[in-house]
Coordinates of C-alpha atoms in Angstrom, one line a residue:
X1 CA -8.5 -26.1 20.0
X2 CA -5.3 -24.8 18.2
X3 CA -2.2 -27.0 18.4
X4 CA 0.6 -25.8 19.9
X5 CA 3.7 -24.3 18.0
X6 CA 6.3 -26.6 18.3
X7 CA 10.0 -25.7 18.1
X8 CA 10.5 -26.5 14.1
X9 CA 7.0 -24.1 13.9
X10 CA 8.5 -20.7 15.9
X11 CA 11.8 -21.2 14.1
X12 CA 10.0 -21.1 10.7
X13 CA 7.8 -18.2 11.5
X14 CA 10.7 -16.1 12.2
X15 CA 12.4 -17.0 9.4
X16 CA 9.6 -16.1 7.4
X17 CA 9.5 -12.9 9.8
X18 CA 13.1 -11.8 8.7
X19 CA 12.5 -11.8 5.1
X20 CA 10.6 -8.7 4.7
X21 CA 12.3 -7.1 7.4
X22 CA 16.2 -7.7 5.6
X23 CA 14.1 -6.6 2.8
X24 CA 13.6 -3.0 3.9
X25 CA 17.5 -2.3 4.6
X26 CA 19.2 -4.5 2.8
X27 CA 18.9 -2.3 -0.6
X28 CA 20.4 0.7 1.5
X29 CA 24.2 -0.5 0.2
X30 CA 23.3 -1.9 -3.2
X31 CA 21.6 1.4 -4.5
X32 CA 25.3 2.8 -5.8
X33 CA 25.6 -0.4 -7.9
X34 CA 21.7 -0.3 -9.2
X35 CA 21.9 3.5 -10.3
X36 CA 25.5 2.5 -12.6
X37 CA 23.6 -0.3 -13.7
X38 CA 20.2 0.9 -14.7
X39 CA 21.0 4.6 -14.9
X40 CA 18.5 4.9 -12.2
X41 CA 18.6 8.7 -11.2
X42 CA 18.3 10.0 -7.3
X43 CA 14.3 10.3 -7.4
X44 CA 14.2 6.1 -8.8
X45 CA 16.9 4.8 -6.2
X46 CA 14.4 6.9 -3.7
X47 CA 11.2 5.5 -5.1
X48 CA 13.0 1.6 -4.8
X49 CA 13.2 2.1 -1.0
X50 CA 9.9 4.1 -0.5
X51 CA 7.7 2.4 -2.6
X52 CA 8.9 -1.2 -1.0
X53 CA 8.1 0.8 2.3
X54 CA 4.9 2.4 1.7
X55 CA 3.3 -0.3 0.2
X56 CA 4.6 -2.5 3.3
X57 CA 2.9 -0.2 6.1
X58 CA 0.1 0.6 4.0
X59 CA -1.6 -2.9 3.8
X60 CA -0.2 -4.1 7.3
X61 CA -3.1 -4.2 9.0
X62 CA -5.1 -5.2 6.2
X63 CA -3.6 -8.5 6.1
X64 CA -3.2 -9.2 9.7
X65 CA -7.4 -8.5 9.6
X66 CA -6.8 -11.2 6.1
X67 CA -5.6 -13.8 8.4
X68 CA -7.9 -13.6 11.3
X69 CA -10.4 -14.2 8.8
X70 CA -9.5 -16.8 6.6
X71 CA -6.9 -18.8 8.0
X72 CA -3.0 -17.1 9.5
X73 CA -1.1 -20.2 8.2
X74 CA -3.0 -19.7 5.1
X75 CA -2.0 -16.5 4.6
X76 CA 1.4 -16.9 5.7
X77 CA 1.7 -19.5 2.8
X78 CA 0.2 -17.3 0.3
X79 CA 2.4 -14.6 1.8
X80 CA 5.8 -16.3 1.0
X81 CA 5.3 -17.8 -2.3
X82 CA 4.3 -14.3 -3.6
X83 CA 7.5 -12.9 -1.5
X84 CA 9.6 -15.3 -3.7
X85 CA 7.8 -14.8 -6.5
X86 CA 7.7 -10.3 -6.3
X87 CA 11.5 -11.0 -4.9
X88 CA 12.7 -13.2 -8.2
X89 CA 10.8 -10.3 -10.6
X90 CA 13.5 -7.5 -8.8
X91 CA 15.7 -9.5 -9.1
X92 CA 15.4 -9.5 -13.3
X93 CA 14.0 -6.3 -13.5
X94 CA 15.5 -5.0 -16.8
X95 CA 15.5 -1.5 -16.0
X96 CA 14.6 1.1 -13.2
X97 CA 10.8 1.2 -13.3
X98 CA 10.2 -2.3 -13.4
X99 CA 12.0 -2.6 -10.3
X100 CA 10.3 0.5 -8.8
X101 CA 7.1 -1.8 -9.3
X102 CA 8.3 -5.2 -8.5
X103 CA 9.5 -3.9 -4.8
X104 CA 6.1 -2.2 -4.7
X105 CA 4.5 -5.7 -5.0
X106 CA 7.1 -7.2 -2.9
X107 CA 6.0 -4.5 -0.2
X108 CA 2.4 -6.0 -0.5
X109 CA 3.4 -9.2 -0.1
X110 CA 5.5 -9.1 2.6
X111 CA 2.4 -7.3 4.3
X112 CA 0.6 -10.4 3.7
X113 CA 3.4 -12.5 5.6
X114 CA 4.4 -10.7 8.3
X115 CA 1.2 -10.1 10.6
X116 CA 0.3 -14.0 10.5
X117 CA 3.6 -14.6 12.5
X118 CA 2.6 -12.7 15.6
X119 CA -1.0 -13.5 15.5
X120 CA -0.3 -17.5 15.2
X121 CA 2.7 -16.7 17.9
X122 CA -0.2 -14.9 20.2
X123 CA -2.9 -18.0 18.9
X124 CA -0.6 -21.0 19.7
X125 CA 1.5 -19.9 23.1
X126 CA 0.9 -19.4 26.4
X127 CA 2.9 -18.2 29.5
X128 CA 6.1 -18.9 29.3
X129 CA 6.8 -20.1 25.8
X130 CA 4.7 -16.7 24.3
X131 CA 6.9 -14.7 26.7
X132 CA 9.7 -16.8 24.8
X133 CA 8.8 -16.4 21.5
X134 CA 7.8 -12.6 21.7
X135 CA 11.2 -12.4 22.7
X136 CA 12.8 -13.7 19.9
X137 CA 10.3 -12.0 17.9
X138 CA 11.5 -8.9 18.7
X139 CA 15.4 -9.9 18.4
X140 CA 14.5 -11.4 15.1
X141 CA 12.7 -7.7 14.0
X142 CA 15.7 -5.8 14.8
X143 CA 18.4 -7.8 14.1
X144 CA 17.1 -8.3 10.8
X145 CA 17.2 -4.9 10.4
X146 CA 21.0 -4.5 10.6
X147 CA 22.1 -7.7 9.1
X148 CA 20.3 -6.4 6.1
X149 CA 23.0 -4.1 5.4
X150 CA 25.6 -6.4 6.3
X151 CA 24.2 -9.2 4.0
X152 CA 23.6 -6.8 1.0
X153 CA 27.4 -5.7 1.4
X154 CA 28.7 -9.4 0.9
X155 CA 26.4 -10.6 -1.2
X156 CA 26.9 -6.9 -3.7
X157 CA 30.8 -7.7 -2.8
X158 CA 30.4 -11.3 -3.4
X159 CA 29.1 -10.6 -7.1
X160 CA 28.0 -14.2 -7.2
X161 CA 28.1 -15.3 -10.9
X162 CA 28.1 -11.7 -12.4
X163 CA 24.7 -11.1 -10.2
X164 CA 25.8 -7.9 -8.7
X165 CA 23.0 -5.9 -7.1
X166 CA 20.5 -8.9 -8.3
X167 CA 21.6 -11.1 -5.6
X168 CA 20.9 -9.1 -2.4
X169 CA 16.8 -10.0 -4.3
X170 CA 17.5 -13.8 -5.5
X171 CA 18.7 -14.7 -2.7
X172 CA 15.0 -14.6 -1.0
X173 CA 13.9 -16.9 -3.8
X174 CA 15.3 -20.3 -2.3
X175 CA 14.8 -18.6 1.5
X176 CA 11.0 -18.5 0.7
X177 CA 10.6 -21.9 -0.8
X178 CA 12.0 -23.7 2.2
X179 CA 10.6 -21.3 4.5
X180 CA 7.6 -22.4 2.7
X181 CA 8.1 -26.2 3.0
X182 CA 8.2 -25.6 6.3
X183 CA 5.6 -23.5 7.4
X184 CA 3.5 -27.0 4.8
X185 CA 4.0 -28.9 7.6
X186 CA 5.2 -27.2 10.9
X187 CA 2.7 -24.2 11.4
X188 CA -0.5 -25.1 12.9
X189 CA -3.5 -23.3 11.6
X190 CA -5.2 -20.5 13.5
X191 CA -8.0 -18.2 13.1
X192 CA -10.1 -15.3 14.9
X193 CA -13.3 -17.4 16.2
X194 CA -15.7 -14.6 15.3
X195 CA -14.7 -13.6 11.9
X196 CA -15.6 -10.3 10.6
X197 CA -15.3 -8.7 7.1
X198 CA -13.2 -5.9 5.9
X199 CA -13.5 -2.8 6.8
X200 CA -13.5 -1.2 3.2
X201 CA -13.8 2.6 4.4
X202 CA -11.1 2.1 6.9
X203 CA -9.1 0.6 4.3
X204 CA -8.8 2.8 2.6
X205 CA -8.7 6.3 4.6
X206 CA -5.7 4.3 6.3
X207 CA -4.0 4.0 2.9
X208 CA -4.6 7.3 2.0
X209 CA -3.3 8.5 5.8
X210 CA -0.2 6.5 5.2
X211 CA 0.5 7.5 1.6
X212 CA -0.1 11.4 2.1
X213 CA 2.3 11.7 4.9
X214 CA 5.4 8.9 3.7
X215 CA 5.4 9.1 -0.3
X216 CA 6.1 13.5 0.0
X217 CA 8.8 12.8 2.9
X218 CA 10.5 10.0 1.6
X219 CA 10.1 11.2 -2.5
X220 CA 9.7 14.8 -2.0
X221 CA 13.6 15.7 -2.0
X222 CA 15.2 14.0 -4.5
X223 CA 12.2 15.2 -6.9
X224 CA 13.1 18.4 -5.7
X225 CA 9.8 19.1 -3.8
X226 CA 7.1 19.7 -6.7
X227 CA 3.8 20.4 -6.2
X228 CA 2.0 17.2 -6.2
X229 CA 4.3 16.9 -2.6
X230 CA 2.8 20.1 -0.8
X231 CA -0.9 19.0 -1.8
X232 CA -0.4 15.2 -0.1
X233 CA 1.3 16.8 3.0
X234 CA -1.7 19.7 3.1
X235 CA -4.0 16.7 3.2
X236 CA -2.5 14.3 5.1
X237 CA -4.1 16.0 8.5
X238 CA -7.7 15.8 7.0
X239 CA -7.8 11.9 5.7
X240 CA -5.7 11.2 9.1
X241 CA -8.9 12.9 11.1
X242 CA -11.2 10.9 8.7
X243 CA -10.2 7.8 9.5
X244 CA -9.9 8.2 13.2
X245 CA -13.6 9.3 13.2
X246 CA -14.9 6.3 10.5
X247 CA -12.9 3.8 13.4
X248 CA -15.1 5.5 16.3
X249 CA -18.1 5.4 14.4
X250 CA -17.8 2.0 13.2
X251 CA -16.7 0.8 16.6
X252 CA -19.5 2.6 18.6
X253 CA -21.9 0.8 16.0
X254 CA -20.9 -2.3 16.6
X255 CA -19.1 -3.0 13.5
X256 CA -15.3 -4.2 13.5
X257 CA -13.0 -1.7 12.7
X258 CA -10.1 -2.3 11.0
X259 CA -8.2 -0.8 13.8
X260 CA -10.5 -1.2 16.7
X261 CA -10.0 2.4 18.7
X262 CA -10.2 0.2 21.7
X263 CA -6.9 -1.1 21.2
X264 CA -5.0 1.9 22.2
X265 CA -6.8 2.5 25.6
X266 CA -5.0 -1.0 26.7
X267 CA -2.0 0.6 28.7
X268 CA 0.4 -1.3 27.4
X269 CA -0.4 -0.7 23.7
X270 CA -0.7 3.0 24.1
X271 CA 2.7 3.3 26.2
X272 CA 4.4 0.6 24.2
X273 CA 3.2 2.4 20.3
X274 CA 4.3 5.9 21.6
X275 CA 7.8 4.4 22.3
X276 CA 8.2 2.9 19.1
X277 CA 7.5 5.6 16.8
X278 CA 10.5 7.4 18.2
X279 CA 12.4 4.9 18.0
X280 CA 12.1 3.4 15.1
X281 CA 12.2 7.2 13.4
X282 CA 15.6 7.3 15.2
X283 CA 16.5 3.8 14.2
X284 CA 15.6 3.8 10.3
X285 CA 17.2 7.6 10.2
X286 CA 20.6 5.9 11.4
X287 CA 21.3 2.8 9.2
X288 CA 20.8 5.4 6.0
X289 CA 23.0 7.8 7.4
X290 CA 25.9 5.4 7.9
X291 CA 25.0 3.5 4.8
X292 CA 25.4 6.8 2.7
X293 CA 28.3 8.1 5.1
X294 CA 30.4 5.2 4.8
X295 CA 30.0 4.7 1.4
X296 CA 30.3 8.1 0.0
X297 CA 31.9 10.1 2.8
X298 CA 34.8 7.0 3.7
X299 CA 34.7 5.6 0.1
X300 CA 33.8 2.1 1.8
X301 CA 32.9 -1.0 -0.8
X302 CA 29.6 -2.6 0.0
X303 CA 31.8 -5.2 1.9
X304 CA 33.2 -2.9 4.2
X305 CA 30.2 -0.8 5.1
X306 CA 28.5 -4.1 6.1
X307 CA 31.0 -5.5 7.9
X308 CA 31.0 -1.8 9.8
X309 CA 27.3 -3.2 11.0
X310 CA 28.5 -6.2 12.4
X311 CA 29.1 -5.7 15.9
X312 CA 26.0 -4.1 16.4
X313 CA 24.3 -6.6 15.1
X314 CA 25.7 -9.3 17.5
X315 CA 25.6 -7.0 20.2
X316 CA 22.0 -6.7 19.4
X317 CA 20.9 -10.5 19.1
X318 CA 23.1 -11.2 22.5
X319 CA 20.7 -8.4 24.2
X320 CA 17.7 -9.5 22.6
X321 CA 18.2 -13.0 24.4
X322 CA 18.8 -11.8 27.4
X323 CA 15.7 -9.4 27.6
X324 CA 13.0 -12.5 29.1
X325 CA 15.3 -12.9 31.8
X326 CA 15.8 -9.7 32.7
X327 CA 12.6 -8.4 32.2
X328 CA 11.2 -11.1 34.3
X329 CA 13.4 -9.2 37.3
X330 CA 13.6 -5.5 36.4
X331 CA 10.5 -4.8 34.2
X332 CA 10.6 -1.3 32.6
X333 CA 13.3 -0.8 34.2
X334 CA 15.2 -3.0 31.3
X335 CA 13.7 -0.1 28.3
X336 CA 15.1 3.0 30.1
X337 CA 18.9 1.0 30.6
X338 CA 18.5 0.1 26.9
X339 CA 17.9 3.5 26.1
X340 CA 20.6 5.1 27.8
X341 CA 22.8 2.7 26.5
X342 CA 21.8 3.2 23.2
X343 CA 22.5 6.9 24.0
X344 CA 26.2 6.1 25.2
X345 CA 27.0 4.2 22.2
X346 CA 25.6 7.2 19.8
X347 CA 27.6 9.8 21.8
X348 CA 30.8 7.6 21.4
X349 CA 30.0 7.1 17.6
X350 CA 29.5 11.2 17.1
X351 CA 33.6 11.1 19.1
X352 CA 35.0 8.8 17.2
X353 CA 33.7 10.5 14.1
X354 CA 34.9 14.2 15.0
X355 CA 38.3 12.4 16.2
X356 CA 39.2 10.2 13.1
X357 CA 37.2 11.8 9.8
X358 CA 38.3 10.9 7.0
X359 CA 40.6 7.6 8.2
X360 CA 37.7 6.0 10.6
X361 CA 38.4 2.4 10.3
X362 CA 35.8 -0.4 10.5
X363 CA 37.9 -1.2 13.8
X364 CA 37.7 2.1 15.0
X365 CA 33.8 1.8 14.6
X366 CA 33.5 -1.4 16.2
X367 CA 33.8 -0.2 20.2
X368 CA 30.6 2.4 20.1
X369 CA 28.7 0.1 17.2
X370 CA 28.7 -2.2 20.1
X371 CA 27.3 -0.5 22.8
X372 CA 25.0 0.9 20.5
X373 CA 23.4 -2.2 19.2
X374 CA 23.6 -3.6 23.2
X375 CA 21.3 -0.8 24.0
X376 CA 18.8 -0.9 20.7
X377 CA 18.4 -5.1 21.6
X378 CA 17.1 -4.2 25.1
X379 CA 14.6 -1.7 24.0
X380 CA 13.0 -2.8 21.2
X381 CA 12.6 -6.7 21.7
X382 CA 10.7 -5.6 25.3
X383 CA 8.8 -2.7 23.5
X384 CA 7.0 -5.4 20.9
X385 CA 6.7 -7.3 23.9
X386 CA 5.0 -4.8 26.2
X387 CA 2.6 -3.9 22.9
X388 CA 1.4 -7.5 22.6
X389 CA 1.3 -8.7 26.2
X390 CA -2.6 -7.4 27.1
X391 CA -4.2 -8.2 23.2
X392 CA -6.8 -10.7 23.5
X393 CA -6.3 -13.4 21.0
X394 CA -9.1 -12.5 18.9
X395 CA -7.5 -9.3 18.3
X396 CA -4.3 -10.9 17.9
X397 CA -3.9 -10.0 14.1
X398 CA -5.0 -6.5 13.8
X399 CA -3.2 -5.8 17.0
X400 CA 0.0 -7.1 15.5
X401 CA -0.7 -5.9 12.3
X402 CA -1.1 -2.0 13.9
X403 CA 2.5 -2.5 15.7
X404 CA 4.3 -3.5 13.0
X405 CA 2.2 -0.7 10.9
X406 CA 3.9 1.4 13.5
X407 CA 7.4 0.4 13.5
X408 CA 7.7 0.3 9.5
X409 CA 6.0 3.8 9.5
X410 CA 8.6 4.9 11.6
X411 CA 11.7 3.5 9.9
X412 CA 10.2 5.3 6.5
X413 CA 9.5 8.5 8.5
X414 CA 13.1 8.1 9.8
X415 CA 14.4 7.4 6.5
X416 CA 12.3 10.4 5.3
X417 CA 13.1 13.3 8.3
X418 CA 16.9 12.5 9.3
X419 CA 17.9 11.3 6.3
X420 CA 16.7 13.9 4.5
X421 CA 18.0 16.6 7.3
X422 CA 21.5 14.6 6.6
X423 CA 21.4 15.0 2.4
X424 CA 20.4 18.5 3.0
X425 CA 23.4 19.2 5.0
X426 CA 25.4 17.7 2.8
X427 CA 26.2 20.3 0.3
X428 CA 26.9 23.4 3.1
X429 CA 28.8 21.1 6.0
X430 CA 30.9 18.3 4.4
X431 CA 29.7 14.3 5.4
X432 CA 31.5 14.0 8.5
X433 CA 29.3 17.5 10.0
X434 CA 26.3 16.4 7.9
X435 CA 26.4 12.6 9.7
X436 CA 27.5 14.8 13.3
X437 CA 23.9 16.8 13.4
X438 CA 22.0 14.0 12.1
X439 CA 23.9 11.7 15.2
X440 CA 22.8 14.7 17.7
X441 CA 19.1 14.7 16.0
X442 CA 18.9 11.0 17.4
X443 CA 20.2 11.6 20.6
X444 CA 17.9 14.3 21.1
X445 CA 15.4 11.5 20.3
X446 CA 17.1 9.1 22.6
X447 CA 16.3 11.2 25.1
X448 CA 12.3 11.7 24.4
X449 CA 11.8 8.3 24.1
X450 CA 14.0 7.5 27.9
X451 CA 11.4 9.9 29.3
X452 CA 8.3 7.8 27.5
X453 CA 9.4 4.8 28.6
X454 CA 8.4 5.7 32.8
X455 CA 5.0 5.2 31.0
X456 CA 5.5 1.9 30.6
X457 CA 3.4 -0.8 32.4
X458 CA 6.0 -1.5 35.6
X459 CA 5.7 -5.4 35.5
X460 CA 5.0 -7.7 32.1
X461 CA 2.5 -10.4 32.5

């Protein structure tokens, strides 16, 4: 029988969850101070995001089906001393394409670590405590996602002994190692009890579905759309369809898929994935915008444009911990209030925008920042929730492995469709318009996903 995750365990999970997700944003505010410094180019400060991103959603599942097999706590280890290690090599990097390849290793380790922490969270809770510790889960994924701007703003700011941009990397390096120390002695080991081996063909057609569709959006622009883009979106439909029908196949023979097609006709995966996608796209799309609009539009430091982040990041964590409760009582009911919420706050942001361009203050931000993040910690804490609350435990892995597929695939997709609808603007509108239509885009998204959420299973178990 597995032992029980104490206290000292959960914390250190989540801490070892927030390192790759800080990871993904918290480059967004450093990339002015890498291109002076390496003489980077828009395509490299592009290919430093997406190919962190890429190889992150790529080999998700991958290693959540790794650690059902051979150990979660195992693979969590491996996971953060090769997070430290990829992290410490960015850190270094001497010039622009080492770094492009460093965060592309640090993107396949981090998808090492992070499925082991909701598998060993599904393997060693029950009732109450899971409900708990899904909870903070989710707070932990999206919080992390916001402070990562705010920490890469001090620590750029901060220019701790002449380390510049370097730091917002370094700074994982002594994370990891305690995080590792840890996990040594606090994490209990877990493991799927019928073991299968890895689906090679789905693999691979997954990779090639993921890597068609997010390397032409998210490099395609700043490369200025060549050739080799058109061809990986033309076949992105046809490996997509591939590996859909290799799943079934392999599924109906009784082999274990690496994404078992019977995952998604469990309600509350299905409802809970479709919400997510939109959300995320929404989500990722927005902390670009303001990082770029801040920065180049308001001619914010680093410092400045993270401290901008700050409120809705507290906002965020103080809805996050209030979800179990209010779930427990109000059910879906708690996603569609988060949504429109999070639709308030991005209305008041777009006014305050039109009203004060070009002397918006940090203060001036603060108010809709606020409601904004308010509404974003009731949705998306209960959404990872809902996703997780049916998975057997045998499928705890590549079920958390596919949501967490999901949610990075939608930050780069976000990333790659408003963000790039915001740059294109750029030149014709002005920043303020440019940021204005991009803020509407995500309302418009608000919206779709308010209407998904009556999908949503009524009651959580």
């Amino acid at each position: 029988m597995t032992p029980l995750l104490t206290p000292l365990g959960l914390l250190t999970v989540l801490l070892g969850a927030a390192l790759p997700m800080i990871d993904f944003f918290i480059v967004n505010v450093a990339l002015p101070t890498i291109d002076h410094d390496l003489h980077a180019g828009p395509a490299m400060l592009e290919m430093v995001v997406a190919g962190y991103g890429v190889a992150y959603a790529t080999l998700l599942v991958l290693g959540g089906r790794l650690g059902d097999m051979v150990g979660r706590r195992r693979l969590f280890l491996w996971g953060l001393a090769t997070f430290g290690l990829t992290s410490l090599a960015c850190g270094l990097a001497p010039d622009a394409g080492t770094l492009v390849a460093a965060r592309v290793a640090q993107g396949a380790a981090a998808a090492l670590l992070l499925p082991q922490v909701l598998a060993t969270i599904q393997a060693t809770t029950t009732g109450r405590r899971r409900a708990k510790a899904l909870s903070l889960y989710g707070g932990t994924a999206g919080i992390s996602s916001a402070i990562g701007q705010v920490l890469g703003g001090v620590l750029v700011s901060a220019n701790l002994a002449g380390t510049g941009w370097r730091a917002v990397f370094l700074v994982n390096v002594p994370i990891a190692a305690v995080a590792w120390l840890l996990a040594a002695r606090a994490v209990p080991e877990s493991r799927s009890p019928h073991a299968t081996q890895v689906d090679g063909a789905g693999t691979a057609l997954l990779a090639a579905t993921l890597v068609t569709l997010l390397l032409p959006l998210t490099e395609g622009r700043a490369a200025g759309w060549p050739l080799w883009s058109w061809v990986l979106l033309a076949v992105f439909p046809f490996v997509g369809t591939a590996f859909v029908l290799v799943e079934r196949r392999a599924e109906r023979a009784g082999r274990t898929p690496l994404v078992p097609p019977s995952l998604l006709r469990i309600p509350s995966v299905n409802s809970g994935l479709a919400m997510i996608i939109p959300f995320t796209i929404g989500f990722g799309g927005f902390m670009f915008e303001v990082a770029v609009a801040l920065q180049t539009g308001l001619h914010y430091g680093p410092f400045a444009a993270g401290l901008s982040l700050a409120p809705l990041c507290a906002a965020f964590f103080l809805a996050s911990l209030a979800g179990p409760r209010l779930v427990g009582r109000f059910g879906r009911r708690v996603v569609i209030a988060g949504s429109l919420i999070q639709g308030t706050g991005l209305v008041v942001l777009a006014l305050t925008v039109h009203a004060t361009w070009p002397d918006t203050t940090v203060a001036g931000l603060a108010p809709s920042m606020t409601v904004l993040g308010f509404g974003q910690g009731m949705v998306l804490p209960v959404l990872m929730r809902i996703v997780l609350s049916e998975l057997p435990v045998t499928q705890a892995g590549v079920g958390g492995g596919a949501m967490v597929t999901t949610q990075q695939s939608g930050l780069a997709l976000g990333v790659a469709t408003l963000g790039t609808l915001f740059l294109a603007l750029l030149p014709t509108v002005g920043i303020r318009d440019a940021l204005l239509t991009a803020l509407l885009a995500q309302l418009a998204i608000v919206a779709g996903t308010t209407l998904l959420a009556l999908r949503l299973p009524r009651t959580l178990r």
